[in-house]
Coordinates of C-alpha atoms and ligand atoms in Angstrom, one line a residue:
X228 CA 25.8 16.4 20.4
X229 CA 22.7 18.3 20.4
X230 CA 19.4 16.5 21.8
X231 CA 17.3 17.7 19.0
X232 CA 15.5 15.4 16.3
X233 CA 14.7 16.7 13.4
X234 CA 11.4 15.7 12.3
X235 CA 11.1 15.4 8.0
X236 CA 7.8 14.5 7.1
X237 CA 7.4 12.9 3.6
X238 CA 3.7 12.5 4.1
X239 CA 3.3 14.3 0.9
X240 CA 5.6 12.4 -1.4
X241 CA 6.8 8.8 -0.1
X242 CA 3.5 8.7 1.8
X243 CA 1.0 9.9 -0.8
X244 CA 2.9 8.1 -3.2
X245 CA 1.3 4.6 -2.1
X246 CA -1.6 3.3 -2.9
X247 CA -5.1 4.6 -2.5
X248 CA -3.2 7.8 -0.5
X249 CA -3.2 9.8 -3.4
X250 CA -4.4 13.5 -3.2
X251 CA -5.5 16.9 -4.8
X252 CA -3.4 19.5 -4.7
X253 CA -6.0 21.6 -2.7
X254 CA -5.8 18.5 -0.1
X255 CA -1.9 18.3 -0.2
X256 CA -2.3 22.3 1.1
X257 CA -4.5 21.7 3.5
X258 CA -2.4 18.8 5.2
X259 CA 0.7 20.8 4.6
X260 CA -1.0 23.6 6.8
X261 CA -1.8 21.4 9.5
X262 CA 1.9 19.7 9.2
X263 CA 3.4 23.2 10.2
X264 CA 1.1 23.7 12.6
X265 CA 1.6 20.2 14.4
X266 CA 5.4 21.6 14.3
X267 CA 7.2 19.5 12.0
X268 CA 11.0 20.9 10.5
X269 CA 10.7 20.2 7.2
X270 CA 8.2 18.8 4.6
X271 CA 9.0 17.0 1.6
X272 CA 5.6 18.5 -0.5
X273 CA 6.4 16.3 -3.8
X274 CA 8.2 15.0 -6.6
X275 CA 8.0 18.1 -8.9
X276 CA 9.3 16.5 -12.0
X277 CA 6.9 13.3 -11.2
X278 CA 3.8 15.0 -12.9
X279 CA 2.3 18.4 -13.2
X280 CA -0.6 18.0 -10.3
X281 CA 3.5 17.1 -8.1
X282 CA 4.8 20.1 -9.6
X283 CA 2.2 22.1 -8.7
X284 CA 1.8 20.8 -5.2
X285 CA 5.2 21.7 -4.5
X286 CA 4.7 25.0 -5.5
X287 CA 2.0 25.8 -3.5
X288 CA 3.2 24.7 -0.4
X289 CA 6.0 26.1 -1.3
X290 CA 4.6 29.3 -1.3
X291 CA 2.2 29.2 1.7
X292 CA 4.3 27.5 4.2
X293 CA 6.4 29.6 5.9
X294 CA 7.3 28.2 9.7
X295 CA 9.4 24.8 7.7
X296 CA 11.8 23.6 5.4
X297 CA 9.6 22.6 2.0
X298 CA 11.3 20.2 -0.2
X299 CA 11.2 18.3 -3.4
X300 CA 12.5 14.9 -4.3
X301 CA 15.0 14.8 -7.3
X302 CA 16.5 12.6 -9.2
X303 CA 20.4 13.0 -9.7
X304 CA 19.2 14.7 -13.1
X305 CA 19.4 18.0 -14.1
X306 CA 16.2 18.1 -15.6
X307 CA 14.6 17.4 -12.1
X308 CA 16.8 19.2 -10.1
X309 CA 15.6 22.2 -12.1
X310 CA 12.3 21.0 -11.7
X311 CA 12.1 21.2 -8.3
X312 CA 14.0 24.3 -8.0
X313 CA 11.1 25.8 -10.7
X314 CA 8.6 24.6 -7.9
X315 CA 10.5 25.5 -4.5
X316 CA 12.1 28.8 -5.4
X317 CA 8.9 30.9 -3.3
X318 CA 9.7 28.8 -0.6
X319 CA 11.0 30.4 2.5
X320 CA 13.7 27.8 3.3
X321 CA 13.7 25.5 0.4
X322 CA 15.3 22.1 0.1
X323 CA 16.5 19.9 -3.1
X324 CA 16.3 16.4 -2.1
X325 CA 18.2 14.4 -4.7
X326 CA 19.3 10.8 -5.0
X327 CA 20.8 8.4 -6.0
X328 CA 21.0 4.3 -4.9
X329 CA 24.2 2.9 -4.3
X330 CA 24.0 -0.8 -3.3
X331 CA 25.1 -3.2 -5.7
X332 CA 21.8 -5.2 -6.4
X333 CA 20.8 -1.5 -7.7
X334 CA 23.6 -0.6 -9.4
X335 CA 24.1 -3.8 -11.8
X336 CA 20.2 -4.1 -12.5
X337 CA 18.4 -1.4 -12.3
X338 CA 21.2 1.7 -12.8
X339 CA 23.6 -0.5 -14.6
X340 CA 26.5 2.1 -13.3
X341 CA 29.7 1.0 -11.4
X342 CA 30.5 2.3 -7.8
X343 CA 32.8 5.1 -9.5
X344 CA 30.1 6.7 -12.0
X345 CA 27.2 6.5 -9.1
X346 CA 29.9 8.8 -6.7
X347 CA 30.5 10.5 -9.7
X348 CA 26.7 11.2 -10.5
X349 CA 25.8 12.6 -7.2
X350 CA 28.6 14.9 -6.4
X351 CA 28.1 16.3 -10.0
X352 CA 24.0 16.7 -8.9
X353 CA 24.7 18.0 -5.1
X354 CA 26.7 20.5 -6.7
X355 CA 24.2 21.3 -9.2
X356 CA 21.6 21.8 -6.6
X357 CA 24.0 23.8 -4.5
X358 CA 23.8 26.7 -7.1
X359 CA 20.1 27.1 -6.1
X360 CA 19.9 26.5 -2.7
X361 CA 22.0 26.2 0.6
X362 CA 19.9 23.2 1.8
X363 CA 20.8 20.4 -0.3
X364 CA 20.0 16.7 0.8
X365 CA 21.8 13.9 -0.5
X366 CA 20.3 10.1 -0.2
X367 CA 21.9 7.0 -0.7
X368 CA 18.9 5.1 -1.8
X369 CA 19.0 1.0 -0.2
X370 CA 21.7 2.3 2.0
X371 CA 20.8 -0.2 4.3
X372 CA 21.9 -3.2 1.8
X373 CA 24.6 -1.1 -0.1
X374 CA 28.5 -1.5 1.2
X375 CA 29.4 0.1 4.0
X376 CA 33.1 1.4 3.1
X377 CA 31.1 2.6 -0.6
X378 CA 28.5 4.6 1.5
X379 CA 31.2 6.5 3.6
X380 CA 33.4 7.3 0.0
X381 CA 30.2 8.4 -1.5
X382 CA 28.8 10.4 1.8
X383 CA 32.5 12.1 2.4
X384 CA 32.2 13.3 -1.0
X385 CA 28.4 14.8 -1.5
X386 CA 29.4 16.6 2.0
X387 CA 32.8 17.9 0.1
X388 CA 30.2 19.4 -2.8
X389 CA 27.8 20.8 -0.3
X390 CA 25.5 18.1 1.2
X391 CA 24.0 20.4 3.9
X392 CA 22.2 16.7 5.2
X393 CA 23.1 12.7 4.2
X394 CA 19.8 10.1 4.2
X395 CA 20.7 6.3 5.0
X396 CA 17.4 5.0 3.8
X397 CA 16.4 1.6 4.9
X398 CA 14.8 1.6 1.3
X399 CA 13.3 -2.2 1.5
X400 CA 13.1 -2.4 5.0
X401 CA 15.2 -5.4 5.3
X402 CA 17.6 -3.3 9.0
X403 CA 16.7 -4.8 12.1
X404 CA 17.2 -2.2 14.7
X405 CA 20.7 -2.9 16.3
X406 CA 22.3 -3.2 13.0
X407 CA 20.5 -0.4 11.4
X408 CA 21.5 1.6 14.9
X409 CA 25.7 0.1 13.7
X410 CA 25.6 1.1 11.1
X411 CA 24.3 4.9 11.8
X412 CA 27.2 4.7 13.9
X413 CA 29.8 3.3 11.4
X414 CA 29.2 6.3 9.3
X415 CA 29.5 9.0 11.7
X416 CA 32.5 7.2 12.8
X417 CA 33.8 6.9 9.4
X418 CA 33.2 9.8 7.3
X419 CA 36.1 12.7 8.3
X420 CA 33.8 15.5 7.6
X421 CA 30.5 14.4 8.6
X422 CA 30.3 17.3 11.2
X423 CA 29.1 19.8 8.4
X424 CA 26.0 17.7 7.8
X425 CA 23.3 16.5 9.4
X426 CA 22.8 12.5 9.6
X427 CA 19.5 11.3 8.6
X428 CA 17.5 8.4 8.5
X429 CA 14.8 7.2 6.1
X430 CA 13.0 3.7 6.7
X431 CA 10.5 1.5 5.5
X432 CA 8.1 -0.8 7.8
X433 CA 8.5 -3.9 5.7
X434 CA 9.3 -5.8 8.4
X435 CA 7.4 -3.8 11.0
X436 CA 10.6 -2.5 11.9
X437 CA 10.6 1.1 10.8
X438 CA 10.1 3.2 13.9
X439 CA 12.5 0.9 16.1
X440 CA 15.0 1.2 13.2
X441 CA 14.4 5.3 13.4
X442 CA 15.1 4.8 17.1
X443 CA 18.3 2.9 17.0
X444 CA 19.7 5.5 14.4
X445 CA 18.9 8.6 17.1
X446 CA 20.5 6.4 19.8
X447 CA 23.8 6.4 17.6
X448 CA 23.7 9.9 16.4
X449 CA 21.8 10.3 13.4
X450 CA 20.0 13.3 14.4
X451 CA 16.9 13.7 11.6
X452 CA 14.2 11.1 11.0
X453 CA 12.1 10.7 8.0
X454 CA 8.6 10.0 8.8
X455 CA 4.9 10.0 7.6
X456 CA 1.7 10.8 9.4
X457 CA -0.2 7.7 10.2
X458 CA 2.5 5.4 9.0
X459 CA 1.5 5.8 4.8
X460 CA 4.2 5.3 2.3
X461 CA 5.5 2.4 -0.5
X462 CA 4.7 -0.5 0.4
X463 CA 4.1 -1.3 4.1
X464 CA 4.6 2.3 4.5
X465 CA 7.5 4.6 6.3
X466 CA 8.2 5.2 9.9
X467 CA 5.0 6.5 11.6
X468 CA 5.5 9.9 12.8
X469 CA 3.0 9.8 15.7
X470 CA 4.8 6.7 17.0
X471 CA 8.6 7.4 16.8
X472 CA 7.4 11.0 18.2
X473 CA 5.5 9.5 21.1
X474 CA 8.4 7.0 21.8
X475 CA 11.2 9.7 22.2
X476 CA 8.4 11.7 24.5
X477 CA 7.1 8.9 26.6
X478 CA 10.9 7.5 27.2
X479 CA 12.5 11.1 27.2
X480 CA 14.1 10.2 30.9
X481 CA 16.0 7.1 29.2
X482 CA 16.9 8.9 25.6
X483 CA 17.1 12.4 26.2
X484 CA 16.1 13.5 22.7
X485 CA 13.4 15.7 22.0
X486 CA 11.3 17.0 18.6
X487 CA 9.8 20.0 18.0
X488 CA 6.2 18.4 17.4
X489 CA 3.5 19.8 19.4
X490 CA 1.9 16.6 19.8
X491 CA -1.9 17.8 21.0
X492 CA -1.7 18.3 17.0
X493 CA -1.3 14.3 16.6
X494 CA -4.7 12.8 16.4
X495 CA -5.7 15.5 14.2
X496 CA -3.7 15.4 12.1
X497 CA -4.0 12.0 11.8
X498 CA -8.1 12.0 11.4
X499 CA -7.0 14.8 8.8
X500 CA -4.8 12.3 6.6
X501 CA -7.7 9.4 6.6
X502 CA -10.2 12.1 5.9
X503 CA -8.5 13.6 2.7
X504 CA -7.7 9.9 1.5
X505 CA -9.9 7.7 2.7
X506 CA -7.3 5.0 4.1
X507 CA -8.1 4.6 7.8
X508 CA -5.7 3.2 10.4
X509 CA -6.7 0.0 11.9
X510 CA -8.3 0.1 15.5
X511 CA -5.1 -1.1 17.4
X512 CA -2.5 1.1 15.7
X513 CA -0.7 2.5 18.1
X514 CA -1.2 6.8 19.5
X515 CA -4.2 6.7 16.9
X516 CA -5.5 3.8 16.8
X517 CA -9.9 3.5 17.7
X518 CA -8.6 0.9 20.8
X519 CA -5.3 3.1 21.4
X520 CA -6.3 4.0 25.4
X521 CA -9.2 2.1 25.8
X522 CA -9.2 -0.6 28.2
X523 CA -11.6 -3.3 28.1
X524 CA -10.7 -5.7 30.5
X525 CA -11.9 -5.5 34.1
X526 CA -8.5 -5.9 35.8
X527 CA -7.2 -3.2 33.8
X528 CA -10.5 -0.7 33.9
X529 CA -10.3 -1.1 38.1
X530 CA -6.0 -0.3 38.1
X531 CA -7.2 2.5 35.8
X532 CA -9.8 3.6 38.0
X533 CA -7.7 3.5 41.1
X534 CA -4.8 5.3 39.4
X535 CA -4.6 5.8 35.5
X536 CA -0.7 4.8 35.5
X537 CA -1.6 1.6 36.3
X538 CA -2.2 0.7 32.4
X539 CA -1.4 4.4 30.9
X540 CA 2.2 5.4 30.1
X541 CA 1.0 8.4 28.3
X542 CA -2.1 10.3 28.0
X543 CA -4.7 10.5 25.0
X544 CA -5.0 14.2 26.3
X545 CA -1.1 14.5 25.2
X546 CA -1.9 13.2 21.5
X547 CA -5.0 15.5 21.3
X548 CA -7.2 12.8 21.3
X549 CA -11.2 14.6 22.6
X550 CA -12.7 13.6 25.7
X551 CA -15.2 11.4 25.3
X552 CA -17.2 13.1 28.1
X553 CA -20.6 14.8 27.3
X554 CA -19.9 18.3 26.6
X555 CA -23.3 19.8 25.1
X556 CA -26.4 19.9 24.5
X557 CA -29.8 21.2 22.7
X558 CA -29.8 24.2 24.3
X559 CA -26.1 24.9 24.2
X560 CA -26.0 28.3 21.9
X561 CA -23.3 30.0 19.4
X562 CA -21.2 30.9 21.8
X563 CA -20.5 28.0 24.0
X564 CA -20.0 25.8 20.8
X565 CA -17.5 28.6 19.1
X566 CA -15.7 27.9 22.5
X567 CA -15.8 24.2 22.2
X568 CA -14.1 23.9 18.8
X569 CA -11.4 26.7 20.0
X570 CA -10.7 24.5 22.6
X571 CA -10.6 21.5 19.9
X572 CA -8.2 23.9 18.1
X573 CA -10.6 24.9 15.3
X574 CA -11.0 28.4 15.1
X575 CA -14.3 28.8 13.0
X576 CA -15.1 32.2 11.5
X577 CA -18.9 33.8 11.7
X578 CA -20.1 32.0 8.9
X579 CA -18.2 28.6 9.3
X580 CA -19.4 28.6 13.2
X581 CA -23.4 29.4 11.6
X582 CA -23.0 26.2 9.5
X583 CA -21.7 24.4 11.9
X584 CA -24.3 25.6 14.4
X585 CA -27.0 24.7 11.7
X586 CA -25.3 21.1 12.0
X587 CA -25.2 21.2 15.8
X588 CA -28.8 21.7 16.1
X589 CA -29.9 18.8 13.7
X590 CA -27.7 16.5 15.0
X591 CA -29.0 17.4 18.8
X592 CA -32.3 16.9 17.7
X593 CA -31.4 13.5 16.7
X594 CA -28.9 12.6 19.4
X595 CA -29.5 13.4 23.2
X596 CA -26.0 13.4 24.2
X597 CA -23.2 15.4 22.1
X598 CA -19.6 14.8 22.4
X599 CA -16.4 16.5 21.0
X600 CA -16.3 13.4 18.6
X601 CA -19.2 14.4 17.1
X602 CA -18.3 18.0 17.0
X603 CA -15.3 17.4 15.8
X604 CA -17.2 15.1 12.5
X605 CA -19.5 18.2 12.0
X606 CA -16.6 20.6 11.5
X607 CA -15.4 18.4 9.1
X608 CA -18.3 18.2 7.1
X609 CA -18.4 21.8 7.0
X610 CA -14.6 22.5 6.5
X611 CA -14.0 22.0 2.2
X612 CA -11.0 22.2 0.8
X613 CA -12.4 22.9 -2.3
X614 CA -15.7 24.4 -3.4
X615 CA -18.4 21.9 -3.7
X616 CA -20.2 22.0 -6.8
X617 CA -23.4 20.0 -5.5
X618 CA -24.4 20.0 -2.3
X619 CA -26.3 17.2 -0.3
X620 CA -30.2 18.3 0.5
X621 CA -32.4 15.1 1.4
X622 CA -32.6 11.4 0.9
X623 CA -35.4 8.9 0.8
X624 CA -34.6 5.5 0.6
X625 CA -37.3 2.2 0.2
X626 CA -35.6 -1.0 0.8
X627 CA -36.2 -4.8 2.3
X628 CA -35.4 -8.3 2.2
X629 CA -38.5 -8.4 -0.3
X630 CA -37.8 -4.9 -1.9
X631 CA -35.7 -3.9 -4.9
X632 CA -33.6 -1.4 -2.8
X633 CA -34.9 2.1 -4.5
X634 CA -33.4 5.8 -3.0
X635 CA -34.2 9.0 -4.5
X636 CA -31.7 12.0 -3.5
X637 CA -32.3 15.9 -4.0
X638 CA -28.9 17.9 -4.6
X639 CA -28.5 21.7 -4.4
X640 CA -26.1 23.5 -7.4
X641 CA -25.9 27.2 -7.3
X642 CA -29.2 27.9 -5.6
X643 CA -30.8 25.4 -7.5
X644 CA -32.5 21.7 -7.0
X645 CA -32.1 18.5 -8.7
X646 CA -33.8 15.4 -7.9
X647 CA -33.6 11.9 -9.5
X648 CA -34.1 8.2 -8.0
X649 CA -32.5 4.8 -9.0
X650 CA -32.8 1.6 -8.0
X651 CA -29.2 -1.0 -6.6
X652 CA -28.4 -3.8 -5.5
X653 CA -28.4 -2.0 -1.7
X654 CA -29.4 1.0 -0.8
X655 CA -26.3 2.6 -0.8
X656 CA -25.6 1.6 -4.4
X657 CA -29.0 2.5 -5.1
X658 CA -28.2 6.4 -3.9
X659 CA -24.6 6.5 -5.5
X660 CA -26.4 5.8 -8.6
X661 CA -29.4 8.1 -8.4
X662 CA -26.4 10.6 -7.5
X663 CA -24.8 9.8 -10.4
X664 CA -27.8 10.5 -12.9
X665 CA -28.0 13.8 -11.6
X666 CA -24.1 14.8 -11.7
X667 CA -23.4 12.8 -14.9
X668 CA -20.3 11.7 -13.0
X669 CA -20.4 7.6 -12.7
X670 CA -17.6 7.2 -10.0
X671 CA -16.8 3.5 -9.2
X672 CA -16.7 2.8 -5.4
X673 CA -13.5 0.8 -4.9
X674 CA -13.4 1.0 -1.1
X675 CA -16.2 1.7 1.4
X676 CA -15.8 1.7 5.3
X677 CA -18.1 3.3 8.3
X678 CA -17.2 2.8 11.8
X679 CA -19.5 5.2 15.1
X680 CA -18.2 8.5 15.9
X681 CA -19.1 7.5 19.7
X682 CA -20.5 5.0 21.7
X683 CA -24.4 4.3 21.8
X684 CA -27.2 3.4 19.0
X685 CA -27.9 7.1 18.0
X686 CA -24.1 7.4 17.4
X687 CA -23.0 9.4 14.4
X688 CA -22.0 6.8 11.6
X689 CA -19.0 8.1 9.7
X690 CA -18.6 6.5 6.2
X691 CA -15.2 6.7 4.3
X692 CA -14.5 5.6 0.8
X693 CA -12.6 5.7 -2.4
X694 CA -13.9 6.2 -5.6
X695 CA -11.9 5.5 -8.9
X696 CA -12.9 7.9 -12.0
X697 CA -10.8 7.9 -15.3
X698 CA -7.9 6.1 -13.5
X699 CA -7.9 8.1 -10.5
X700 CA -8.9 7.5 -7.2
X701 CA -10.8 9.9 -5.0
X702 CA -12.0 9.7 -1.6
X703 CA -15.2 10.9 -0.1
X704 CA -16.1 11.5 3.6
X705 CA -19.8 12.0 5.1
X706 CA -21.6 11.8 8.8
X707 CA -24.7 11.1 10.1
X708 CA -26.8 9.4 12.6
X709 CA -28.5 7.7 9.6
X710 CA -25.9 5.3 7.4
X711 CA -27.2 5.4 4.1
X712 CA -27.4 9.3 4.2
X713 CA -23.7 8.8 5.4
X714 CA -22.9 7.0 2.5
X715 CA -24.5 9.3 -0.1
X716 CA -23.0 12.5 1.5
X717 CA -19.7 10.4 1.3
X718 CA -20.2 9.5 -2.4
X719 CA -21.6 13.0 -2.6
X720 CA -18.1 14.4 -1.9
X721 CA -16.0 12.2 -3.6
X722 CA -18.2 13.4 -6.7
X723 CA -17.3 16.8 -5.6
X724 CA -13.8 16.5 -5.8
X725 CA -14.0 15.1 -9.4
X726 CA -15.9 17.6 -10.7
X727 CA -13.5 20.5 -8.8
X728 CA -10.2 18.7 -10.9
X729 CA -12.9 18.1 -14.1
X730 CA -13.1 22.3 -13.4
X731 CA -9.8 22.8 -12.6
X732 CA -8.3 20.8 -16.1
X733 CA -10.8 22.5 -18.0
X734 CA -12.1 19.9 -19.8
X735 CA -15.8 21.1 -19.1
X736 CA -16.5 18.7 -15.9
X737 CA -19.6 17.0 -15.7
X738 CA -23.1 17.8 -17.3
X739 CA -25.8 17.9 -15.0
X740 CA -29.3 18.3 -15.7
X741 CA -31.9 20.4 -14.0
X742 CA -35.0 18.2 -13.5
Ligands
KIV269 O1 12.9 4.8 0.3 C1 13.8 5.5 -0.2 O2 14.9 5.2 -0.4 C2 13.4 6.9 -0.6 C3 14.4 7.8 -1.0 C4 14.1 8.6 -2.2 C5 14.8 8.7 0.1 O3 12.2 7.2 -0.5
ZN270 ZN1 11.1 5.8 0.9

């Protein structure tokens, strides 16, 4: 049996599918770039027949990605399947994902089909998929509470009309690992042809068990895991890629499985995810956490001192996390930071790298020492996914325990300046609403967190938040040494992506007025 896993990363659909992870379709291309290049096998980029902004997600990862298997969720429908085949067909290797649930809780409530019309359902749809595309997989949603002889019938058959992979999905979470890892096991056993497909394993953390349930089903044979960056997904989310990846590296010597994940790609493409959605990881989550590989105590920071094994079983180096060792300064010019952020693995073009220069220098006039940190939030300032409509100029803020908190903020639209001031109940509501008098978009901040970039009191803040607008939600990212500007450059570009999808659905955007 071969030793490779499979990695299929539903970042895109199970994962932006839960709340407060939703994204543009602009965002779902720029994550779907860095997915490939962080080396995954195949990405599920949506549910095309779910809504239009899915449909055309699919399609345009479908079209730019050309290094993975892109996919799209189905149900066992025709409609959908031709739905996703509408939004795949550019797609260098393209997969229909279609499904179907087959335990009986499902079946008598929700499907209200017997055991003979679900079999009958998805070898019909598997077939129908098949006429589009050689990659076909077939998922046997709540697997993990459905009947075990049922599964195998319905698993033999699919492979019979051209399953290319079967999915045992631990829909609800409810597996714990060694009879999630018996079941794997049962089925390969079991199922006479199973040797045409590839075994795969979809599960959910409901029990905080999804990435040892992944790792039980690779230790009896399933040989492709469903995962999602950082953990995001239904619920209490799916197995965390960075984790189950890091497990099968770090223990390689005891399971002898390997992925094809480049994982110096890992942190960044976790920072990425909470960046283009807003939903940050907590400090101790494990490979990406803030407190991942730092070690407070003084027994441990003397072991580590006198030999990082001591408390280290894998690097932060090996998960691309930056050094947090001083690496410029004021005088640093052009050419040593262009090297810096190739090194960090962002390859800035002349103009990107004079922005980012611009950035450099401000901030170093601010901030004595510079890190890759803080590098690494300037790029991200810089680096749009979409064009901004407004862009942030200056803030002035007047506030107190005996003042009514007052900012006024200048913006910059097409060469030309806009300046307005209100008053809040803090000053960060006060400059979210003088931003929204000169925008004429009132976003609602739902969720609002800042944490330092690096250590120290002139440390760059970085604020993240959500912002709901006509039923959507839309997060916003800003930097700077100073908070409140933080805040209104987050709010800022929240805004900005409302008014880009205002743009984009022609319905005229937002009005704003030149003062
Ligand atoms: O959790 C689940 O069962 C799913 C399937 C559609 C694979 O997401
Ligand atoms: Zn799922």
């Amino acid at each position: 049996m071969s030793d490779r896993v499979i990695i299929f990363d539903t970042t895109l659909r199970d994962g932006e599918q839960a709340p407060g992870c939703s994204m543009t379709v602009e965002q779902k291309v720029r994550m779907a770039r860095q997915l490939e290049r962080l080396g995954v096998d195949t990405m599920e980029a949506g549910f095309a027949i779910a809504s239009d902004g899915d449909f055309e997600a699919v399609k345009r990862v479908a079209k730019e990605i050309r290094h993975c298997t892109v996919g799209s969720l189905a149900r066992t429908k025709k409609l959908d399947i031709d739905r996703a085949w509408e939004a795949l067909k550019a797609a260098k290797k393209p997969m229909i994902h279609t499904f179907i649930a087959t335990s009986d809780i499902h079946l008598e409530h929700k499907l209200r089909m017997t055991r003979e019309q679900v079999l009958e359902t998805a070898v019909e749809h598997v077939r129908y998929a098949k006429q589009y595309t050689e990659i076909v997989e077939f998922s046997a949603e709540d697997a993990g509470r459905s009947d075990v002889d049922f599964l195998c019938q319905i698993f033999e058959a699919v492979i019979d009309a051209g399953a290319t992979i079967i999915n045992v999905p631990d829909t609800v979470g409810y597996a714990i690992p060694d009879e999630f890892g018996r079941l794997v096991r049962y089925i390969i056993e079991h199922v006479p042809n199973i040797g045409k497909t590839v075994v795969s394993v979809h599960c959910h953390n409901d029990l905080g068990l999804a990435v040892a349930n992944s790792i039980a089903a690779v230790q009896n044979g399933a040989r492709q895991v469903e995962t999602t960056i950082n953990g995001i997904g239904e619920r209490a989310g799916n197995a965390s890629m960075e984790e189950f990846v890091m497990a099968l590296n770090t223990r390689q010597a005891l399971m002898k499985l390997n992925t094809n994940v480049t994982t110096q790609e890992i942190f960044r493409t976790s920072q990425l995810l909470t960046n283009l959605t807003g939903m940050i990881v907590q400090r101790n989550k494990a490979i990406v956490g803030a407190n991942a590989f730092a070690h407070e105590a003084g027994i441990h920071q003397d072991g580590m001192l006198k030999n990082k094994q001591t408390y280290e079983i894998m690097t932060p180096e090996s998960v691309g996390i930056p050094k947090s060792e001083l690496v410029l300064g004021k005088h640093s010019g052009r050419h040593a930071l262009g090297q810096r952020f190739k090194e960090l693995g962002y390859a800035l073009g002349k103009e990107d790298l004079e922005t980012a220069y611009k950035s450099f220098t401000k901030l170093a006039d601010k901030k004595k020492e510079i890190y890759d940190a803080d590098l690494i939030a300037i790029v991200q300032d810089e680096i749009s996914e979409i064009p901004e409509m407004f862009e942030f100029a200056s803030i002035q803020v007047v506030s107190g325990s005996e003042l009514t908190p007052t900012a006024t903020v200048k913006l910059s639209k097409a060469d030309q300046e806009f300046m307005d001031s209100a008053v809040g109940d803090g000053p960060v509501d006060a400059a979210c609403k003088a931003i929204d008098r000169i925008t004429g978009i009132p976003g609602r901040l739902t969720s609002y967190s800042i944490h330092a970039v690096t250590k120290g009191k002139d440390a760059l803040g970085e604020v993240l938040i959500q912002v709901e607008y006509q039923d959507r939600s839309y997060a916003g990212r800003g930097a700077s040494t100073d908070i409140i500007e933080a805040s209104a450059k987050a709010y800022l570009n929240a805004i900005n992506r409302i008014a880009y999808a205002g743009s984009k659905s022609k319905s005229g955007g937002p009005v704003s007025e030149k003062l």
